[in-house]
Short mmCIF file of C-alpha atoms in Angstrom, two decimals:
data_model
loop_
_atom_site.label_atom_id
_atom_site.label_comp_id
_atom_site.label_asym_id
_atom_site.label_seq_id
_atom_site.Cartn_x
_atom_site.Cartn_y
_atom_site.Cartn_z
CA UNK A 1196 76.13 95.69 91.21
CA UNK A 1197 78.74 94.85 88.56
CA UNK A 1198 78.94 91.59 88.21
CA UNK A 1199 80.28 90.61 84.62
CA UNK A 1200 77.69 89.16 82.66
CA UNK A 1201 78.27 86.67 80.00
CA UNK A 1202 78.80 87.96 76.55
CA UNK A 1203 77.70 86.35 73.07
CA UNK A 1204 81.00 86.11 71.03
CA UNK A 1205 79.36 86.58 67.66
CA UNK A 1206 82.84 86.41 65.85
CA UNK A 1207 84.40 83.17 64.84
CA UNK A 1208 88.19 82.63 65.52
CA UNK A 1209 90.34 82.99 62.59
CA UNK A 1210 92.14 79.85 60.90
CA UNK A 1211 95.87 81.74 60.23
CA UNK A 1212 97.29 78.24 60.26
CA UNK A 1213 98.30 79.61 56.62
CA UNK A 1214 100.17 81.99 58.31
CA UNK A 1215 101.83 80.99 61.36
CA UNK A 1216 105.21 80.59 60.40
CA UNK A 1217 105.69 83.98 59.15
CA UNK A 1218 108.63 84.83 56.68
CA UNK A 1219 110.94 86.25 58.99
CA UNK A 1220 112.48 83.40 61.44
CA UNK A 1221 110.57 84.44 63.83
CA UNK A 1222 106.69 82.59 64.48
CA UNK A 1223 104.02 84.60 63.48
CA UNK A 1224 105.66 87.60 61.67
CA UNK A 1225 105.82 88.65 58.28
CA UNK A 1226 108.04 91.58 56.74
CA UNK A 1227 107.66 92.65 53.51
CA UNK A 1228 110.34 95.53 51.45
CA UNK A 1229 109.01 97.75 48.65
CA UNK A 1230 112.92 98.40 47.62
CA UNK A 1231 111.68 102.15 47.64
CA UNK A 1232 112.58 104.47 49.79
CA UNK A 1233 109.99 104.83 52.06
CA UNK A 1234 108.92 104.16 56.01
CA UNK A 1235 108.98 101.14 57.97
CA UNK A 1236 105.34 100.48 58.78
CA UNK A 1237 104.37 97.63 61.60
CA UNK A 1238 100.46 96.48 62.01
CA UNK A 1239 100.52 94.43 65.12
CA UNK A 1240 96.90 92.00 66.52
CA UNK A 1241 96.74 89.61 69.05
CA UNK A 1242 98.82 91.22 71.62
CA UNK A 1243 95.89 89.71 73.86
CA UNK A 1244 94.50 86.14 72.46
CA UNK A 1245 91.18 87.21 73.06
CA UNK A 1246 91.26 90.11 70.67
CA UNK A 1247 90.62 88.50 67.43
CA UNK A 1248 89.81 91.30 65.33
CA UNK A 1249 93.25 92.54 64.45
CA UNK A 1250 93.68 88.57 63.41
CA UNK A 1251 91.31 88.69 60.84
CA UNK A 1252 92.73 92.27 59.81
CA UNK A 1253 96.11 90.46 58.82
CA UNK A 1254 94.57 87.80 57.50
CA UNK A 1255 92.73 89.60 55.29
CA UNK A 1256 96.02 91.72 54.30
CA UNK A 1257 98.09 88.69 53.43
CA UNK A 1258 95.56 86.81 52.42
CA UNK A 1259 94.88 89.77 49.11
CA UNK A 1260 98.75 89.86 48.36
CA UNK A 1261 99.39 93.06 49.81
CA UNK A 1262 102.79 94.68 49.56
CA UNK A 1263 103.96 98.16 50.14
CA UNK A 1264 104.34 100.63 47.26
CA UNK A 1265 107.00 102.45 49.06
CA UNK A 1266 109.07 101.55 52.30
CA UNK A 1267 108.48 98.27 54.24
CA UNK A 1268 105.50 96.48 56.04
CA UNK A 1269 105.58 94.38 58.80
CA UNK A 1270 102.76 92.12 60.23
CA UNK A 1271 102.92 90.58 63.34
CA UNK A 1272 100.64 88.40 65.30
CA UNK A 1273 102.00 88.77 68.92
CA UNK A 1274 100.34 86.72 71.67
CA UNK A 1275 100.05 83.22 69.62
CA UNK A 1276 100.27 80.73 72.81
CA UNK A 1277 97.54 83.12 74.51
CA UNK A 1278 95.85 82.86 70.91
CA UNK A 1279 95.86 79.14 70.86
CA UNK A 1280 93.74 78.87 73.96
CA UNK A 1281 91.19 81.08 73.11
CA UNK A 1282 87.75 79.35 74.05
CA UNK A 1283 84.53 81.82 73.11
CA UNK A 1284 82.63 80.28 76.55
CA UNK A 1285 85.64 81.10 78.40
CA UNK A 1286 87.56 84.49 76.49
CA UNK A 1287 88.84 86.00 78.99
CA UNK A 1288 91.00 83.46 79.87
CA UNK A 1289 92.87 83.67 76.63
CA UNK A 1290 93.99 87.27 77.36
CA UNK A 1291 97.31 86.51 78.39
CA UNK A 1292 99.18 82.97 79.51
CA UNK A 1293 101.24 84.38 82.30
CA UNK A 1294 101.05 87.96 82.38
CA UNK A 1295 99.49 91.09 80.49
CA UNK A 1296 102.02 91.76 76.97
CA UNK A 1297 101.25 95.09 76.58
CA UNK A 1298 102.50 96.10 79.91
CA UNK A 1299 106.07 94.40 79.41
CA UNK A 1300 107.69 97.14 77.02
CA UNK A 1301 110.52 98.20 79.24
CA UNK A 1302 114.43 97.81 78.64
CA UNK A 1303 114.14 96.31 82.59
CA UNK A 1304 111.14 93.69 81.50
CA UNK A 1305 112.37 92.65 78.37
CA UNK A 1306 116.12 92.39 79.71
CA UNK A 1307 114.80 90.01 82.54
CA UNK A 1308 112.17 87.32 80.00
CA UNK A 1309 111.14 85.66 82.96
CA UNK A 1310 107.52 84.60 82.06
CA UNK A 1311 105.92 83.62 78.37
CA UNK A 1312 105.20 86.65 77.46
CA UNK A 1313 108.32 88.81 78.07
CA UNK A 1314 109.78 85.85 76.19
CA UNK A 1315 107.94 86.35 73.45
CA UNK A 1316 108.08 90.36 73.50
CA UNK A 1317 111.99 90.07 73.44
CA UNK A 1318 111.68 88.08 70.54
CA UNK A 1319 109.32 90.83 69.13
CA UNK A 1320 111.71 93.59 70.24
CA UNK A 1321 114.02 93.96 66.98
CA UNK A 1322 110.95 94.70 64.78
CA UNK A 1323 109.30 96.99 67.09
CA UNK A 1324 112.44 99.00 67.30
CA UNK A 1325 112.49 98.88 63.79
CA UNK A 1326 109.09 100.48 63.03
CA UNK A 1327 108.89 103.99 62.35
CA UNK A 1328 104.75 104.15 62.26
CA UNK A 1329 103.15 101.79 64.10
CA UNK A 1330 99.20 100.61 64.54
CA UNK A 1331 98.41 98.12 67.82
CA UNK A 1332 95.42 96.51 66.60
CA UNK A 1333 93.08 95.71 70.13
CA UNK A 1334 89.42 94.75 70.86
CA UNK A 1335 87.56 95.76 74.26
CA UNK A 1336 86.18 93.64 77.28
CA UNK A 1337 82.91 95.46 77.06
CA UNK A 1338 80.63 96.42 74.24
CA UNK A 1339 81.64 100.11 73.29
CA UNK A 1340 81.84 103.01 70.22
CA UNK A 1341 85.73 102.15 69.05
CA UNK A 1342 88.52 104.16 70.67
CA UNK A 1343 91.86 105.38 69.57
CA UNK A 1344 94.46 105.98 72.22
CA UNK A 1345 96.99 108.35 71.06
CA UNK A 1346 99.46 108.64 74.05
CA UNK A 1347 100.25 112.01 75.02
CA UNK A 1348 102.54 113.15 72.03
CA UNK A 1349 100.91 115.79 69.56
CA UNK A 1350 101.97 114.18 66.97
CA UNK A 1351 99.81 111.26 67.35
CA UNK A 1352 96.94 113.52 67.55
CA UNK A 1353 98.17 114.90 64.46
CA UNK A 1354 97.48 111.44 62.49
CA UNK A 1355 94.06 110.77 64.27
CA UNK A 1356 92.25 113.69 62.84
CA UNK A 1357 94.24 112.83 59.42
CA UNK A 1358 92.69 109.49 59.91
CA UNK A 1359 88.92 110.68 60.27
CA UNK A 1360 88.10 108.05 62.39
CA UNK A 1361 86.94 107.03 65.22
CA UNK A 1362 84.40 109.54 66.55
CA UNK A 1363 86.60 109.03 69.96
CA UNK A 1364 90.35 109.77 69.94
CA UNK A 1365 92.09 108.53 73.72
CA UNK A 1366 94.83 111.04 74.89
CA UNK A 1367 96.96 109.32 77.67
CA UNK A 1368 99.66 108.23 79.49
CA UNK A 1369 99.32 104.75 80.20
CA UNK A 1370 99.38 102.69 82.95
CA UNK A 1371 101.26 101.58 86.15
CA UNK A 1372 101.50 98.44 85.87
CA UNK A 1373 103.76 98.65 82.93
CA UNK A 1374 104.26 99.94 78.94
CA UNK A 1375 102.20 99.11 76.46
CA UNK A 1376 104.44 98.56 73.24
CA UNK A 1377 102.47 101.89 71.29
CA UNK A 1378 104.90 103.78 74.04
CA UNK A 1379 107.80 101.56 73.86
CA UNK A 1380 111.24 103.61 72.74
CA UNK A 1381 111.32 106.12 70.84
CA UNK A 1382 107.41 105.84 70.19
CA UNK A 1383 107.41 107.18 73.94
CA UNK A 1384 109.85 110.35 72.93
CA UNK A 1385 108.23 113.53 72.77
CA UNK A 1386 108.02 114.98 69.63
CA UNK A 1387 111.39 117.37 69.33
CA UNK A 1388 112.93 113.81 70.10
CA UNK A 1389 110.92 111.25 67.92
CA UNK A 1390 111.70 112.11 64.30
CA UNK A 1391 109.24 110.68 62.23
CA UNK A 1392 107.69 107.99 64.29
CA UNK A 1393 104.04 107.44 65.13
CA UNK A 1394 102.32 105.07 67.06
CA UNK A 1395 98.25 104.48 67.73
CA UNK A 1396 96.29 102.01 69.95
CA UNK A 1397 93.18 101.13 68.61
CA UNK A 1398 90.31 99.96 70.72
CA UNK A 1399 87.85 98.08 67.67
CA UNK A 1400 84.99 97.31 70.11
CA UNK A 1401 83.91 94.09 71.79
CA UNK A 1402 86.08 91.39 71.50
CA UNK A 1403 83.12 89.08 70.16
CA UNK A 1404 81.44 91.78 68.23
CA UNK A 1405 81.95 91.16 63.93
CA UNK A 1406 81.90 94.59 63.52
CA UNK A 1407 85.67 94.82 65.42
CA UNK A 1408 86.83 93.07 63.06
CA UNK A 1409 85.40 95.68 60.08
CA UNK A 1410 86.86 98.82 61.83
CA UNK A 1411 90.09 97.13 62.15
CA UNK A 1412 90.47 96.59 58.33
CA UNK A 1413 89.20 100.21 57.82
CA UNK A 1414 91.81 101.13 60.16
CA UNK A 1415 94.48 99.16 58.58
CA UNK A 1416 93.42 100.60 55.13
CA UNK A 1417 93.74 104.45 56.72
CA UNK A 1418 96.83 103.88 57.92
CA UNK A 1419 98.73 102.24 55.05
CA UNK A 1420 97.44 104.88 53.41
CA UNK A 1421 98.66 107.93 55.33
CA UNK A 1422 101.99 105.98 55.83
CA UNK A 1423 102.32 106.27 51.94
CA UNK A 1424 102.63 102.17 52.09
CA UNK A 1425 99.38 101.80 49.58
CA UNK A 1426 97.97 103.40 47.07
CA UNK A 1427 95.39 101.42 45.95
CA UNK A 1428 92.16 100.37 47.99
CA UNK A 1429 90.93 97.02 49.38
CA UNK A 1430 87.66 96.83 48.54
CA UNK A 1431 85.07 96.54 50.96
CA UNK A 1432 87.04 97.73 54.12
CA UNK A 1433 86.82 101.57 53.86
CA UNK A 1434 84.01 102.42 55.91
CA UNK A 1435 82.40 106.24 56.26
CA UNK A 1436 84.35 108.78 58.08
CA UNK A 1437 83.38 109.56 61.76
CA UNK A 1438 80.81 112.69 61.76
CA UNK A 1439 83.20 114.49 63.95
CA UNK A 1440 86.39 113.31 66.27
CA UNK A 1441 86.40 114.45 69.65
CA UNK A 1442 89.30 113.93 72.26
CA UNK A 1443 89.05 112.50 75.32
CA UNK A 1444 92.20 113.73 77.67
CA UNK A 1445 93.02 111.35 80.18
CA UNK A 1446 93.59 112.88 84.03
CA UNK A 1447 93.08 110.07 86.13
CA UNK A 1448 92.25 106.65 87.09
CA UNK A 1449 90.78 103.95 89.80
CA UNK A 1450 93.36 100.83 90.37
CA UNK A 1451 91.77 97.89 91.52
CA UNK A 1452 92.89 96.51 95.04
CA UNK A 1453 91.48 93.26 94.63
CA UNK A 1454 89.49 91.54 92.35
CA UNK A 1455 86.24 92.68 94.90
CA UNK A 1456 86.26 95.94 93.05
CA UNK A 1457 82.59 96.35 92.07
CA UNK A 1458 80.62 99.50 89.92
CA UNK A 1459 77.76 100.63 91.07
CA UNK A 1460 76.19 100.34 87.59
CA UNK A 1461 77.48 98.08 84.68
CA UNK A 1462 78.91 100.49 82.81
CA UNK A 1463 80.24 100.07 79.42
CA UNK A 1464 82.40 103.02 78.70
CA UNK A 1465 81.22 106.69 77.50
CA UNK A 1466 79.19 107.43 80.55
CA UNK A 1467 79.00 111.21 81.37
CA UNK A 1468 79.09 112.24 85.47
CA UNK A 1469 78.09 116.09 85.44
CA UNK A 1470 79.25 116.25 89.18
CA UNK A 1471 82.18 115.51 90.88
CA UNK A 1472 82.52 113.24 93.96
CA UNK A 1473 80.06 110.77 92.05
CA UNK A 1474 80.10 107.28 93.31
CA UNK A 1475 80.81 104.72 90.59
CA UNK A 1476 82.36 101.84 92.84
CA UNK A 1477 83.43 100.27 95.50
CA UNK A 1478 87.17 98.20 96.46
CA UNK A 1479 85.69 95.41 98.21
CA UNK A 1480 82.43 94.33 96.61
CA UNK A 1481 79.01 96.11 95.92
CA UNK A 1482 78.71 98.94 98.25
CA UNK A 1483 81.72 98.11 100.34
CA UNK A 1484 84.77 98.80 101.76
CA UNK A 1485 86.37 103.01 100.28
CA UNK A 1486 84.41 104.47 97.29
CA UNK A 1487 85.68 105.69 94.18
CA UNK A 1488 84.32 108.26 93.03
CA UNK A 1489 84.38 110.88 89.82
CA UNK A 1490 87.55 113.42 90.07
CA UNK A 1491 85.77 116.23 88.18
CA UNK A 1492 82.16 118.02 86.78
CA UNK A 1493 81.87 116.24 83.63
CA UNK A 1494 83.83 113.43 83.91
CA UNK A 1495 83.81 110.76 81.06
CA UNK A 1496 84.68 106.89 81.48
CA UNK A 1497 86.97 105.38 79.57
CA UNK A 1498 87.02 101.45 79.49
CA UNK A 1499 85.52 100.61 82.60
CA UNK A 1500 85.73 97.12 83.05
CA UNK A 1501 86.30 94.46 86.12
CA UNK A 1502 86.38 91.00 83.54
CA UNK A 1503 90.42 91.45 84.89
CA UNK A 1504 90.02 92.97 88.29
CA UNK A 1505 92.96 92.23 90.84
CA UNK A 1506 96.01 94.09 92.57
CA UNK A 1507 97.40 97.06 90.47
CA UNK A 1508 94.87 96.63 87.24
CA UNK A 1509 92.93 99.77 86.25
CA UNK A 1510 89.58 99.21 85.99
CA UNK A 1511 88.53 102.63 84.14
CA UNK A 1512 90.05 105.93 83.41
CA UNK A 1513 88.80 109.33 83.71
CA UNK A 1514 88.72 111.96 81.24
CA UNK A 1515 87.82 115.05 80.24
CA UNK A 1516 86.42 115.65 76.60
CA UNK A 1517 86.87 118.55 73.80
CA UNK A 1518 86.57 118.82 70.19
CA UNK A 1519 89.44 116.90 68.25
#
């Protein structure tokens, strides 16, 4: 059975009262131009309220002074009325007001700002569109190693293994029930289209976990970095480089019907099937209603999680791993 269990959310909320306003006009978002030629860089957190690790990354970066040696930086924290009702007995809840963010990045979505957070997306839109490298800064629903989805242009790849980190590098395509921002414009062109843009999801662990919020400030770090935004170090966020990267290639997926959908096991995310046609779940509760089952010999899972079960929500993804 796969019940969620309760969680202990070990890491404290962040105070960014300092820093709500922003410097921009718009709540939440600061921008900040080198005069150098250079790119346009955008760190995004809280795209979920329940994913306080990026929080605590741009904290930390405005809090130290930090401004771009070349180009521009912008920091945004996204999902700030999600944010506000964040509760650590109840974190789920905080994930979104009305609806998911990161599945409202569509010209149709944004065009039609019917609920909270398409409202607040819209608003986002012009610096988004803006960005020429961007890092989505995310936490996970279950305890698991960090991921980094790339999407499915080489390019991104390219910048993962530059990065060195983490051990496990995400390579797909989405999901149904809308676009994240990471594939929003031309961050979803392929690569002969794109120019010079890049875009990464990072997965930092368990939302309550303190050590999310340490890989997303070695993140940062990494990526400033390879942007050519910093040259200097922050001291104390550069942690050791993974041992080795591998890439996990997404082909495939289970979509909840309901929120009855049930594992078999309470998996966490990593799991190895050797066989196909393994059972892993069930649509309508432990053991019933149609199975789902493993596409492929060696299938990993990626995310598995039913903390958001319901109509049209993946619950895991399938993939198939290589060396990065």
């Amino acid at each position: 059975m796969s019940t969620p269990t309760p969680l202990e959310f070990a890491l404290p909320r962040p105070d960014i009262a300092a820093w709500r306003a922003g410097n921009t006009g718009v709540e939440g978002v600061w921008h900040f131009d080198s005069g150098q030629p250079g790119r346009q860089v955008l760190i995004s957190a809280l795209i979920h309220g329940n994913e306080l690790c990026g929080a605590w990354a741009l904290k930390g970066l405005l809090e130290a002074g930090l401004r771009p040696a070349r180009g521009a930086l912008t920091l945004m924290f996204c999902n700030l009325a999600a944010f506000d009702r964040f509760d650590p007995a109840r974190h789920d809840a905080a994930r979104f007001v009305e609806e998911d963010m990161n599945r409202q990045w569509s010209d149709e979505r944004l065009r039609n700002p019917t609920t909270l957070e398409r409202r607040r997306a819209a608003a986002l839109r012009p610096f988004v569109e803006r960005a020429d490298w961007l890092l989505d800064l995310h936490s996970m629903h279950e305890p698991c190693a960090p991921l980094l989805l790339t999407g499915m242009q080489p390019r991104n790849l390219q910048l993962a293994r530059a990065l060195r980190t983490p051990e496990h590098v995400v390579v797909d395509a989405g999901h149904k029930d809308g676009v994240r921002m990471r594939d929003f414009g031309r961050f979803g062109l392929p690569d002969e289209a794109a120019g010079d843009t890049r875009s990464l999801l990072l997965e930092c662990g368990f939302h309550g976990d303190p050590a999310s919020r340490a890989v997303a400030q070695d993140m940062c770090l990494r990526f400033l970095q390879q942007a050519g935004a910093l040259d200097a170090a922050l001291p104390g966020w550069r942690l050791p480089d993974a041992p080795r990267q591998w890439a996990l290639a997404v082909e495939g997926a289970a979509v909840a019907r309901s929120e009855r959908f049930a594992f078999t096991e309470p998996f966490t995310g990593l799991e190895v099937f050797p066989q196909a046609g393994t059972v892993i779940g069930h649509h309508d509760g432990p053991g019933q209603g149609e199975a789902v089952t493993t596409p492929y010999d060696d299938c990993v899972l990626v995310m598995p999680s039913v903390r958001q079960a319901r109509n049209g929500v993946t619950v895991v993804r399938f993939a198939r791993r290589s060396a990065l």
